[in-house]
PDB file of C-alpha atoms and ligand atoms in Angstrom:
ATOM      1  CA  UNK A1439     100.915  95.003 120.266  1.00  0.00           C
ATOM      2  CA  UNK A1440      98.013  95.694 118.651  1.00  0.00           C
ATOM      3  CA  UNK A1441      96.331  92.390 116.880  1.00  0.00           C
ATOM      4  CA  UNK A1442      92.652  92.666 115.771  1.00  0.00           C
ATOM      5  CA  UNK A1443      93.004  96.386 115.557  1.00  0.00           C
ATOM      6  CA  UNK A1444      92.537  98.821 112.163  1.00  0.00           C
ATOM      7  CA  UNK A1445      94.370 101.527 111.211  1.00  0.00           C
ATOM      8  CA  UNK A1446      93.008 103.459 108.146  1.00  0.00           C
ATOM      9  CA  UNK A1447      96.141 104.694 106.708  1.00  0.00           C
ATOM     10  CA  UNK A1448      95.014 107.660 103.989  1.00  0.00           C
ATOM     11  CA  UNK A1449      97.741 108.119 101.274  1.00  0.00           C
ATOM     12  CA  UNK A1450      99.085 104.723 101.957  1.00  0.00           C
ATOM     13  CA  UNK A1451     100.678 102.708  99.277  1.00  0.00           C
ATOM     14  CA  UNK A1452     103.390 104.937  98.691  1.00  0.00           C
ATOM     15  CA  UNK A1453     105.976 107.537 100.652  1.00  0.00           C
ATOM     16  CA  UNK A1454     105.882 108.511 104.309  1.00  0.00           C
ATOM     17  CA  UNK A1455     102.144 106.590 104.104  1.00  0.00           C
ATOM     18  CA  UNK A1456     103.356 103.202 103.175  1.00  0.00           C
ATOM     19  CA  UNK A1457     105.973 103.372 105.843  1.00  0.00           C
ATOM     20  CA  UNK A1458     103.500 104.203 108.585  1.00  0.00           C
ATOM     21  CA  UNK A1459     101.599 101.096 106.902  1.00  0.00           C
ATOM     22  CA  UNK A1460     103.939  98.937 107.511  1.00  0.00           C
ATOM     23  CA  UNK A1461     105.395 100.115 110.619  1.00  0.00           C
ATOM     24  CA  UNK A1462     101.735  99.678 111.612  1.00  0.00           C
ATOM     25  CA  UNK A1463     101.554  95.729 110.449  1.00  0.00           C
ATOM     26  CA  UNK A1464     104.070  95.118 112.261  1.00  0.00           C
ATOM     27  CA  UNK A1465     102.763  95.980 115.292  1.00  0.00           C
ATOM     28  CA  UNK A1466      99.908  93.830 114.366  1.00  0.00           C
ATOM     29  CA  UNK A1467      97.827  96.652 113.238  1.00  0.00           C
ATOM     30  CA  UNK A1468      95.328  95.490 109.500  1.00  0.00           C
ATOM     31  CA  UNK A1469      95.200  98.421 107.573  1.00  0.00           C
ATOM     32  CA  UNK A1470      93.540 100.023 105.467  1.00  0.00           C
ATOM     33  CA  UNK A1471      94.914 101.781 102.499  1.00  0.00           C
ATOM     34  CA  UNK A1472      92.670 105.368 101.042  1.00  0.00           C
ATOM     35  CA  UNK A1473      95.033 106.664  97.822  1.00  0.00           C
ATOM     36  CA  UNK A1474      94.201 106.990  94.440  1.00  0.00           C
ATOM     37  CA  UNK A1475      96.823 106.568  91.969  1.00  0.00           C
ATOM     38  CA  UNK A1476      99.193 104.025  91.425  1.00  0.00           C
ATOM     39  CA  UNK A1477      97.887 100.647  91.845  1.00  0.00           C
ATOM     40  CA  UNK A1478     100.849  98.741  91.822  1.00  0.00           C
ATOM     41  CA  UNK A1479     101.994 100.536  93.831  1.00  0.00           C
ATOM     42  CA  UNK A1480      99.564  99.506  96.692  1.00  0.00           C
ATOM     43  CA  UNK A1481      99.517  96.675  95.776  1.00  0.00           C
ATOM     44  CA  UNK A1482     102.797  96.231  96.866  1.00  0.00           C
ATOM     45  CA  UNK A1483     102.625  98.574  99.716  1.00  0.00           C
ATOM     46  CA  UNK A1484      99.139  95.710 100.298  1.00  0.00           C
ATOM     47  CA  UNK A1485     101.745  92.500 100.259  1.00  0.00           C
ATOM     48  CA  UNK A1486     104.059  94.044 102.302  1.00  0.00           C
ATOM     49  CA  UNK A1487     102.055  94.288 105.377  1.00  0.00           C
ATOM     50  CA  UNK A1488      99.751  90.476 104.864  1.00  0.00           C
ATOM     51  CA  UNK A1489     103.566  89.277 104.863  1.00  0.00           C
ATOM     52  CA  UNK A1490     103.865  90.898 108.299  1.00  0.00           C
ATOM     53  CA  UNK A1491     101.026  88.598 109.104  1.00  0.00           C
ATOM     54  CA  UNK A1492      97.997  90.262 109.568  1.00  0.00           C
ATOM     55  CA  UNK A1493      95.200  92.004 106.550  1.00  0.00           C
ATOM     56  CA  UNK A1494      95.330  94.631 104.690  1.00  0.00           C
ATOM     57  CA  UNK A1495      93.388  96.457 101.609  1.00  0.00           C
ATOM     58  CA  UNK A1496      93.490  99.000  99.498  1.00  0.00           C
ATOM     59  CA  UNK A1497      90.386 101.458  98.254  1.00  0.00           C
ATOM     60  CA  UNK A1498      91.323 104.031  95.684  1.00  0.00           C
ATOM     61  CA  UNK A1499      89.269 107.289  97.036  1.00  0.00           C
ATOM     62  CA  UNK A1500      89.538 111.077  96.844  1.00  0.00           C
ATOM     63  CA  UNK A1501      89.898 112.080 100.262  1.00  0.00           C
ATOM     64  CA  UNK A1502      88.691 115.958  99.479  1.00  0.00           C
ATOM     65  CA  UNK A1503      84.980 114.299  98.569  1.00  0.00           C
ATOM     66  CA  UNK A1504      82.483 113.834 100.839  1.00  0.00           C
ATOM     67  CA  UNK A1505      81.102 111.109  99.648  1.00  0.00           C
ATOM     68  CA  UNK A1506      83.717 108.845  98.762  1.00  0.00           C
ATOM     69  CA  UNK A1507      84.713 109.423 101.729  1.00  0.00           C
ATOM     70  CA  UNK A1508      81.579 107.995 103.875  1.00  0.00           C
ATOM     71  CA  UNK A1509      81.682 105.744 101.571  1.00  0.00           C
ATOM     72  CA  UNK A1510      84.889 104.545 101.755  1.00  0.00           C
ATOM     73  CA  UNK A1511      84.903 104.411 105.802  1.00  0.00           C
ATOM     74  CA  UNK A1512      81.689 102.296 104.838  1.00  0.00           C
ATOM     75  CA  UNK A1513      83.133  99.817 103.356  1.00  0.00           C
ATOM     76  CA  UNK A1514      85.910  99.487 105.625  1.00  0.00           C
ATOM     77  CA  UNK A1515      84.402  98.810 108.492  1.00  0.00           C
ATOM     78  CA  UNK A1516      82.237  96.184 106.445  1.00  0.00           C
ATOM     79  CA  UNK A1517      85.526  94.576 105.757  1.00  0.00           C
ATOM     80  CA  UNK A1518      87.732  94.796 108.682  1.00  0.00           C
ATOM     81  CA  UNK A1519      84.883  95.405 111.145  1.00  0.00           C
ATOM     82  CA  UNK A1520      85.869  98.295 114.314  1.00  0.00           C
ATOM     83  CA  UNK A1521      88.011 100.925 113.148  1.00  0.00           C
ATOM     84  CA  UNK A1522      90.600 101.717 115.945  1.00  0.00           C
ATOM     85  CA  UNK A1523      93.284 104.638 114.055  1.00  0.00           C
ATOM     86  CA  UNK A1524      93.606 106.814 111.240  1.00  0.00           C
ATOM     87  CA  UNK A1525      95.897 108.510 110.333  1.00  0.00           C
ATOM     88  CA  UNK A1526      95.766 111.448 107.853  1.00  0.00           C
ATOM     89  CA  UNK A1527      98.804 111.373 105.963  1.00  0.00           C
ATOM     90  CA  UNK A1528      97.347 112.131 101.613  1.00  0.00           C
ATOM     91  CA  UNK A1529      98.578 115.098 100.695  1.00  0.00           C
ATOM     92  CA  UNK A1530      99.589 117.012  97.754  1.00  0.00           C
ATOM     93  CA  UNK A1531     101.284 120.113  96.455  1.00  0.00           C
ATOM     94  CA  UNK A1532     100.462 122.698  94.004  1.00  0.00           C
ATOM     95  CA  UNK A1533     103.402 125.220  94.547  1.00  0.00           C
ATOM     96  CA  UNK A1534     102.922 129.028  92.584  1.00  0.00           C
ATOM     97  CA  UNK A1535     104.226 132.007  94.127  1.00  0.00           C
ATOM     98  CA  UNK A1536     100.261 133.628  95.332  1.00  0.00           C
ATOM     99  CA  UNK A1537     100.549 136.718  92.540  1.00  0.00           C
ATOM    100  CA  UNK A1538     100.304 134.100  90.035  1.00  0.00           C
ATOM    101  CA  UNK A1539      98.577 131.180  91.964  1.00  0.00           C
ATOM    102  CA  UNK A1540      95.503 129.734  90.025  1.00  0.00           C
ATOM    103  CA  UNK A1541      92.994 129.227  92.240  1.00  0.00           C
ATOM    104  CA  UNK A1542      92.021 125.823  90.782  1.00  0.00           C
ATOM    105  CA  UNK A1543      95.739 125.119  92.757  1.00  0.00           C
ATOM    106  CA  UNK A1544      94.423 127.087  95.561  1.00  0.00           C
ATOM    107  CA  UNK A1545      91.354 124.846  95.786  1.00  0.00           C
ATOM    108  CA  UNK A1546      92.636 121.527  94.833  1.00  0.00           C
ATOM    109  CA  UNK A1547      95.827 121.537  97.803  1.00  0.00           C
ATOM    110  CA  UNK A1548      93.207 123.113 100.661  1.00  0.00           C
ATOM    111  CA  UNK A1549      90.276 120.491  99.102  1.00  0.00           C
ATOM    112  CA  UNK A1550      92.896 117.176  99.585  1.00  0.00           C
ATOM    113  CA  UNK A1551      95.029 118.024 102.611  1.00  0.00           C
ATOM    114  CA  UNK A1552      92.622 119.989 104.625  1.00  0.00           C
ATOM    115  CA  UNK A1553      89.474 118.875 103.517  1.00  0.00           C
ATOM    116  CA  UNK A1554      90.194 115.276 102.794  1.00  0.00           C
ATOM    117  CA  UNK A1555      91.472 115.401 106.315  1.00  0.00           C
ATOM    118  CA  UNK A1556      88.273 116.900 108.125  1.00  0.00           C
ATOM    119  CA  UNK A1557      85.870 114.538 105.234  1.00  0.00           C
ATOM    120  CA  UNK A1558      88.226 111.195 107.272  1.00  0.00           C
ATOM    121  CA  UNK A1559      87.806 112.468 111.108  1.00  0.00           C
ATOM    122  CA  UNK A1560      84.234 113.078 110.789  1.00  0.00           C
ATOM    123  CA  UNK A1561      83.195 109.394 109.221  1.00  0.00           C
ATOM    124  CA  UNK A1562      85.445 108.107 111.036  1.00  0.00           C
ATOM    125  CA  UNK A1563      84.360 109.928 114.740  1.00  0.00           C
ATOM    126  CA  UNK A1564      81.082 108.815 115.262  1.00  0.00           C
ATOM    127  CA  UNK A1565      82.688 105.198 115.538  1.00  0.00           C
ATOM    128  CA  UNK A1566      85.309 106.174 117.622  1.00  0.00           C
ATOM    129  CA  UNK A1567      83.142 108.164 120.424  1.00  0.00           C
ATOM    130  CA  UNK A1568      81.342 104.521 120.623  1.00  0.00           C
ATOM    131  CA  UNK A1569      83.999 102.600 121.337  1.00  0.00           C
ATOM    132  CA  UNK A1570      85.105 105.007 123.823  1.00  0.00           C
ATOM    133  CA  UNK A1571      88.379 105.364 122.372  1.00  0.00           C
ATOM    134  CA  UNK A1572      90.291 106.373 118.456  1.00  0.00           C
ATOM    135  CA  UNK A1573      93.526 107.597 117.836  1.00  0.00           C
ATOM    136  CA  UNK A1574      93.940 109.672 115.149  1.00  0.00           C
ATOM    137  CA  UNK A1575      97.026 111.006 113.681  1.00  0.00           C
ATOM    138  CA  UNK A1576      97.231 113.861 111.075  1.00  0.00           C
ATOM    139  CA  UNK A1577     100.460 114.948 108.907  1.00  0.00           C
ATOM    140  CA  UNK A1578     100.836 118.985 108.825  1.00  0.00           C
ATOM    141  CA  UNK A1579     104.379 120.015 107.697  1.00  0.00           C
ATOM    142  CA  UNK A1580     107.155 122.666 108.522  1.00  0.00           C
ATOM    143  CA  UNK A1581     105.479 124.675 105.855  1.00  0.00           C
ATOM    144  CA  UNK A1582     102.179 124.995 107.587  1.00  0.00           C
ATOM    145  CA  UNK A1583     104.388 125.845 111.105  1.00  0.00           C
ATOM    146  CA  UNK A1584     106.754 128.552 109.359  1.00  0.00           C
ATOM    147  CA  UNK A1585     105.471 129.673 106.161  1.00  0.00           C
ATOM    148  CA  UNK A1586     107.139 128.484 103.125  1.00  0.00           C
ATOM    149  CA  UNK A1587     107.571 130.773  99.798  1.00  0.00           C
ATOM    150  CA  UNK A1588     105.991 129.772  97.034  1.00  0.00           C
ATOM    151  CA  UNK A1589     103.435 127.431  98.746  1.00  0.00           C
ATOM    152  CA  UNK A1590     101.226 129.200  99.683  1.00  0.00           C
ATOM    153  CA  UNK A1591      98.297 127.055  99.130  1.00  0.00           C
ATOM    154  CA  UNK A1592     100.045 124.136 101.218  1.00  0.00           C
ATOM    155  CA  UNK A1593     101.259 126.454 103.989  1.00  0.00           C
ATOM    156  CA  UNK A1594      97.627 127.116 104.332  1.00  0.00           C
ATOM    157  CA  UNK A1595      96.354 123.258 104.445  1.00  0.00           C
ATOM    158  CA  UNK A1596      98.973 122.438 106.843  1.00  0.00           C
ATOM    159  CA  UNK A1597      99.025 125.164 109.057  1.00  0.00           C
ATOM    160  CA  UNK A1598      95.067 124.376 109.248  1.00  0.00           C
ATOM    161  CA  UNK A1599      96.112 120.759 110.103  1.00  0.00           C
ATOM    162  CA  UNK A1600      97.428 122.029 113.163  1.00  0.00           C
ATOM    163  CA  UNK A1601      94.166 124.305 114.338  1.00  0.00           C
ATOM    164  CA  UNK A1602      92.202 121.047 113.008  1.00  0.00           C
ATOM    165  CA  UNK A1603      94.451 118.458 114.939  1.00  0.00           C
ATOM    166  CA  UNK A1604      94.098 120.813 118.298  1.00  0.00           C
ATOM    167  CA  UNK A1605      90.231 121.640 117.810  1.00  0.00           C
ATOM    168  CA  UNK A1606      88.949 117.719 117.112  1.00  0.00           C
ATOM    169  CA  UNK A1607      91.946 117.048 120.406  1.00  0.00           C
ATOM    170  CA  UNK A1608      90.081 119.135 122.500  1.00  0.00           C
ATOM    171  CA  UNK A1609      86.371 117.856 121.327  1.00  0.00           C
ATOM    172  CA  UNK A1610      86.846 114.305 121.239  1.00  0.00           C
ATOM    173  CA  UNK A1611      89.390 113.568 124.754  1.00  0.00           C
ATOM    174  CA  UNK A1612      86.119 113.937 126.353  1.00  0.00           C
ATOM    175  CA  UNK A1613      85.294 110.368 124.681  1.00  0.00           C
ATOM    176  CA  UNK A1614      89.098 109.260 125.587  1.00  0.00           C
ATOM    177  CA  UNK A1615      90.054 109.777 121.686  1.00  0.00           C
ATOM    178  CA  UNK A1616      93.362 111.275 120.927  1.00  0.00           C
ATOM    179  CA  UNK A1617      94.095 113.674 118.148  1.00  0.00           C
ATOM    180  CA  UNK A1618      98.159 114.268 116.783  1.00  0.00           C
ATOM    181  CA  UNK A1619      99.718 115.553 114.378  1.00  0.00           C
ATOM    182  CA  UNK A1620     103.134 115.079 113.476  1.00  0.00           C
ATOM    183  CA  UNK A1621     104.827 118.293 110.991  1.00  0.00           C
ATOM    184  CA  UNK A1622     107.836 116.419 109.145  1.00  0.00           C
ATOM    185  CA  UNK A1623     110.722 118.975 107.393  1.00  0.00           C
ATOM    186  CA  UNK A1624     112.624 117.845 104.306  1.00  0.00           C
ATOM    187  CA  UNK A1625     111.573 113.837 104.054  1.00  0.00           C
ATOM    188  CA  UNK A1626     112.830 111.825 101.032  1.00  0.00           C
ATOM    189  CA  UNK A1627     109.940 111.098  98.899  1.00  0.00           C
ATOM    190  CA  UNK A1628     108.114 111.267  95.600  1.00  0.00           C
ATOM    191  CA  UNK A1629     106.806 114.300  96.800  1.00  0.00           C
ATOM    192  CA  UNK A1630     110.325 116.300  97.032  1.00  0.00           C
ATOM    193  CA  UNK A1631     112.129 113.970  94.340  1.00  0.00           C
ATOM    194  CA  UNK A1632     112.944 117.124  92.571  1.00  0.00           C
ATOM    195  CA  UNK A1633     115.035 118.578  95.752  1.00  0.00           C
ATOM    196  CA  UNK A1634     118.182 117.163  96.343  1.00  0.00           C
ATOM    197  CA  UNK A1635     121.118 116.958  98.887  1.00  0.00           C
ATOM    198  CA  UNK A1636     123.207 118.388  96.838  1.00  0.00           C
ATOM    199  CA  UNK A1637     121.344 121.748  96.941  1.00  0.00           C
ATOM    200  CA  UNK A1638     123.806 123.236  99.940  1.00  0.00           C
ATOM    201  CA  UNK A1639     121.691 126.050 100.714  1.00  0.00           C
ATOM    202  CA  UNK A1640     118.693 123.345 101.738  1.00  0.00           C
ATOM    203  CA  UNK A1641     121.478 122.098 104.094  1.00  0.00           C
ATOM    204  CA  UNK A1642     121.967 124.839 105.235  1.00  0.00           C
ATOM    205  CA  UNK A1643     118.402 125.507 106.586  1.00  0.00           C
ATOM    206  CA  UNK A1644     118.787 122.492 108.844  1.00  0.00           C
ATOM    207  CA  UNK A1645     120.222 121.925 111.788  1.00  0.00           C
ATOM    208  CA  UNK A1646     121.097 117.789 111.596  1.00  0.00           C
ATOM    209  CA  UNK A1647     122.456 118.540 108.137  1.00  0.00           C
ATOM    210  CA  UNK A1648     120.326 116.135 105.896  1.00  0.00           C
ATOM    211  CA  UNK A1649     117.221 115.386 104.800  1.00  0.00           C
ATOM    212  CA  UNK A1650     114.872 113.131 106.466  1.00  0.00           C
ATOM    213  CA  UNK A1651     113.891 109.442 106.205  1.00  0.00           C
ATOM    214  CA  UNK A1652     110.138 108.012 105.511  1.00  0.00           C
ATOM    215  CA  UNK A1653     111.587 105.888 108.736  1.00  0.00           C
ATOM    216  CA  UNK A1654     112.280 108.815 111.048  1.00  0.00           C
ATOM    217  CA  UNK A1655     108.227 110.250 110.261  1.00  0.00           C
ATOM    218  CA  UNK A1656     106.837 107.180 111.282  1.00  0.00           C
ATOM    219  CA  UNK A1657     108.631 106.373 114.081  1.00  0.00           C
ATOM    220  CA  UNK A1658     106.370 109.703 115.091  1.00  0.00           C
ATOM    221  CA  UNK A1659     103.516 108.776 113.660  1.00  0.00           C
ATOM    222  CA  UNK A1660     103.390 105.186 115.869  1.00  0.00           C
ATOM    223  CA  UNK A1661     104.536 106.968 118.672  1.00  0.00           C
ATOM    224  CA  UNK A1662     101.418 109.316 118.843  1.00  0.00           C
ATOM    225  CA  UNK A1663      99.294 106.132 117.993  1.00  0.00           C
ATOM    226  CA  UNK A1664     100.533 103.745 120.813  1.00  0.00           C
ATOM    227  CA  UNK A1665     100.484 107.720 123.568  1.00  0.00           C
ATOM    228  CA  UNK A1666      97.622 106.764 125.296  1.00  0.00           C
ATOM    229  CA  UNK A1667      98.497 110.287 127.207  1.00  0.00           C
ATOM    230  CA  UNK A1668      99.711 112.995 124.179  1.00  0.00           C
ATOM    231  CA  UNK A1669      97.054 115.131 122.635  1.00  0.00           C
ATOM    232  CA  UNK A1670      97.105 117.738 120.319  1.00  0.00           C
ATOM    233  CA  UNK A1671     100.791 117.913 120.257  1.00  0.00           C
ATOM    234  CA  UNK A1672     102.606 118.625 116.733  1.00  0.00           C
ATOM    235  CA  UNK A1673     105.518 116.560 116.592  1.00  0.00           C
ATOM    236  CA  UNK A1674     108.603 118.270 114.450  1.00  0.00           C
ATOM    237  CA  UNK A1675     110.277 115.456 112.693  1.00  0.00           C
ATOM    238  CA  UNK A1676     112.807 118.197 110.999  1.00  0.00           C
ATOM    239  CA  UNK A1677     116.278 117.920 111.737  1.00  0.00           C
ATOM    240  CA  UNK A1678     115.597 120.846 113.586  1.00  0.00           C
ATOM    241  CA  UNK A1679     114.250 123.282 111.083  1.00  0.00           C
ATOM    242  CA  UNK A1680     111.807 125.092 113.073  1.00  0.00           C
ATOM    243  CA  UNK A1681     113.342 125.034 116.286  1.00  0.00           C
TER     244      UNK A1681
HETATM  245  P1  LIG B2458     103.860 110.671  98.117  1.00  0.00           P
HETATM  246  O1  LIG B2458     103.354 111.475  97.033  1.00  0.00           O
HETATM  247  O2  LIG B2458     104.816 110.495  98.217  1.00  0.00           O
HETATM  248  O3  LIG B2458     102.267 109.956  98.467  1.00  0.00           O
HETATM  249  C1  LIG B2458     101.668 110.783  98.713  1.00  0.00           C
HETATM  250  C2  LIG B2458     100.259 110.395  99.336  1.00  0.00           C
HETATM  251  O4  LIG B2458      98.453 110.374  98.681  1.00  0.00           O
HETATM  252  C3  LIG B2458     100.248 108.949  97.650  1.00  0.00           C
HETATM  253  O5  LIG B2458      99.547 107.579  98.018  1.00  0.00           O
HETATM  254  C4  LIG B2458      98.466 109.325  97.171  1.00  0.00           C
HETATM  255  O6  LIG B2458      97.814 108.246  96.180  1.00  0.00           O
HETATM  256  C5  LIG B2458      98.351 109.886  98.000  1.00  0.00           C
HETATM  257  N1  LIG B2458      96.742 111.079  97.759  1.00  0.00           N
HETATM  258  C6  LIG B2458      97.238 111.836  97.177  1.00  0.00           C
HETATM  259  N2  LIG B2458      96.248 113.057  96.408  1.00  0.00           N
HETATM  260  C7  LIG B2458      95.335 111.968  97.252  1.00  0.00           C
HETATM  261  C8  LIG B2458      93.414 111.937  97.141  1.00  0.00           C
HETATM  262  N3  LIG B2458      93.172 113.007  96.448  1.00  0.00           N
HETATM  263  N4  LIG B2458      92.657 111.305  98.097  1.00  0.00           N
HETATM  264  C9  LIG B2458      93.368 109.962  98.483  1.00  0.00           C
HETATM  265  N5  LIG B2458      94.599 110.120  98.156  1.00  0.00           N
HETATM  266  C10 LIG B2458      95.768 110.922  97.918  1.00  0.00           C
HETATM  267  O7  LIG B2458     103.532 111.896  99.671  1.00  0.00           O
HETATM  268  P2  LIG B2458     104.958 112.107 100.681  1.00  0.00           P
HETATM  269  O8  LIG B2458     106.020 112.811 100.727  1.00  0.00           O
HETATM  270  O9  LIG B2458     104.546 110.271 101.270  1.00  0.00           O
HETATM  271  O10 LIG B2458     103.797 113.463 101.865  1.00  0.00           O
HETATM  272  C11 LIG B2458     102.988 112.538 102.986  1.00  0.00           C
HETATM  273  C12 LIG B2458     102.066 113.273 103.263  1.00  0.00           C
HETATM  274  O11 LIG B2458     103.862 113.921 104.414  1.00  0.00           O
HETATM  275  C13 LIG B2458     101.438 114.609 102.569  1.00  0.00           C
HETATM  276  O12 LIG B2458     100.485 115.174 103.541  1.00  0.00           O
HETATM  277  C14 LIG B2458     102.421 115.979 103.060  1.00  0.00           C
HETATM  278  O13 LIG B2458     101.933 116.587 102.448  1.00  0.00           O
HETATM  279  C15 LIG B2458     103.340 115.461 104.138  1.00  0.00           C
HETATM  280  N6  LIG B2458     104.758 116.371 104.044  1.00  0.00           N
HETATM  281  C16 LIG B2458     105.936 115.544 103.365  1.00  0.00           C
HETATM  282  C17 LIG B2458     107.022 115.876 103.930  1.00  0.00           C
HETATM  283  C18 LIG B2458     108.008 115.483 102.088  1.00  0.00           C
HETATM  284  O14 LIG B2458     109.297 115.989 102.166  1.00  0.00           O
HETATM  285  N7  LIG B2458     107.690 114.415 102.044  1.00  0.00           N
HETATM  286  C19 LIG B2458     107.254 116.745 104.364  1.00  0.00           C
HETATM  287  C20 LIG B2458     106.002 117.126 105.020  1.00  0.00           C
HETATM  288  C21 LIG B2458     105.194 116.989 104.654  1.00  0.00           C
END
C-alpha cells in the first residue's frame, strides 16, 4: 500500500489516465490530476478517487507550457506535501498525411506529447533527487515504436518519449529514481472513438484479436510504478501488434 504517497497523473481526468488514477487511489496514493478540457469529467474522477479514501484534486494546466507546469507542480507540493510518482499520460492526436500536415499540427502534438512529459519531469526531478527516490511512467504508443502512416507527428512524439524515458532512467538511476514507459496499442477511449471493432482489417493487425481496455494499460502502469528494480523499460500493451 502507498498511504501518504502522492502521484501526479497528467491527463488523469478521463480515458487511460482516469483508470490509472483510480487504480493508484485504490493502492492508497493521493492523486493530483493535471488536465485541460472538461471540468465535469475531472470532478467525477476526483470524486471517484476520494471514494477510495484518498485525497484527490484536479489542476487545469497545459502540460505544453513550461511556466504553467512549473506553477502547477509548486501548487501540488503546497497542497499535498511530497510527490512520489509521476505518470505522464496527457496526449493528443492531430493526424494527417505528411505531405499536407499543417505546421501547427506538428508543433501542437510535439509540444503536448513530448515537451509536456519533459516539462513535468523537469519540475519534479529535483524533488525526487532530494527524496532519493521517485517513480516516473511515461505513456508512449506502438505508433512510436513502429511508425503509423498518417501520424508522423504523433509517431515522432511517442518515439521521442522512448528516448526521453531511457535518458532519464540512466541519469536518475544513481538517485534511486526509476523511469519507464508503457506503449499501448489500440485502446478503447475517446481518443479512438472513431475506430470501431467492426473494422476487420484493424483486428487482423492485432494478434490477440481485440482492442485493449483502459484497465489493460493501467495494470502495466501500476506494475512499473511498484517495481523498484525495473528502469528504462518500454512495456508494450498492444495485444501483440508490435512484437
Ligand atoms: P483521451 O483523449 O481520452 O484523454 C487525454 C487526456 O489528456 C485528457 O485527460 C486531457 O485533459 C489530457 N490532455 C490533453 N491535452 C493536454 C494538455 N495540453 N495539457 C494537459 N492535459 C492534456 O486519451 P487516452 O486515449 O486516454 O490517451 C491517454 C494517453 O495514452 C495519451 O498519451 C495517448 O497518446 C496514449 N495512447 C492512447 C492509445 C489509445 O488507443 N487510446 C494508444 C496508445 C497511446
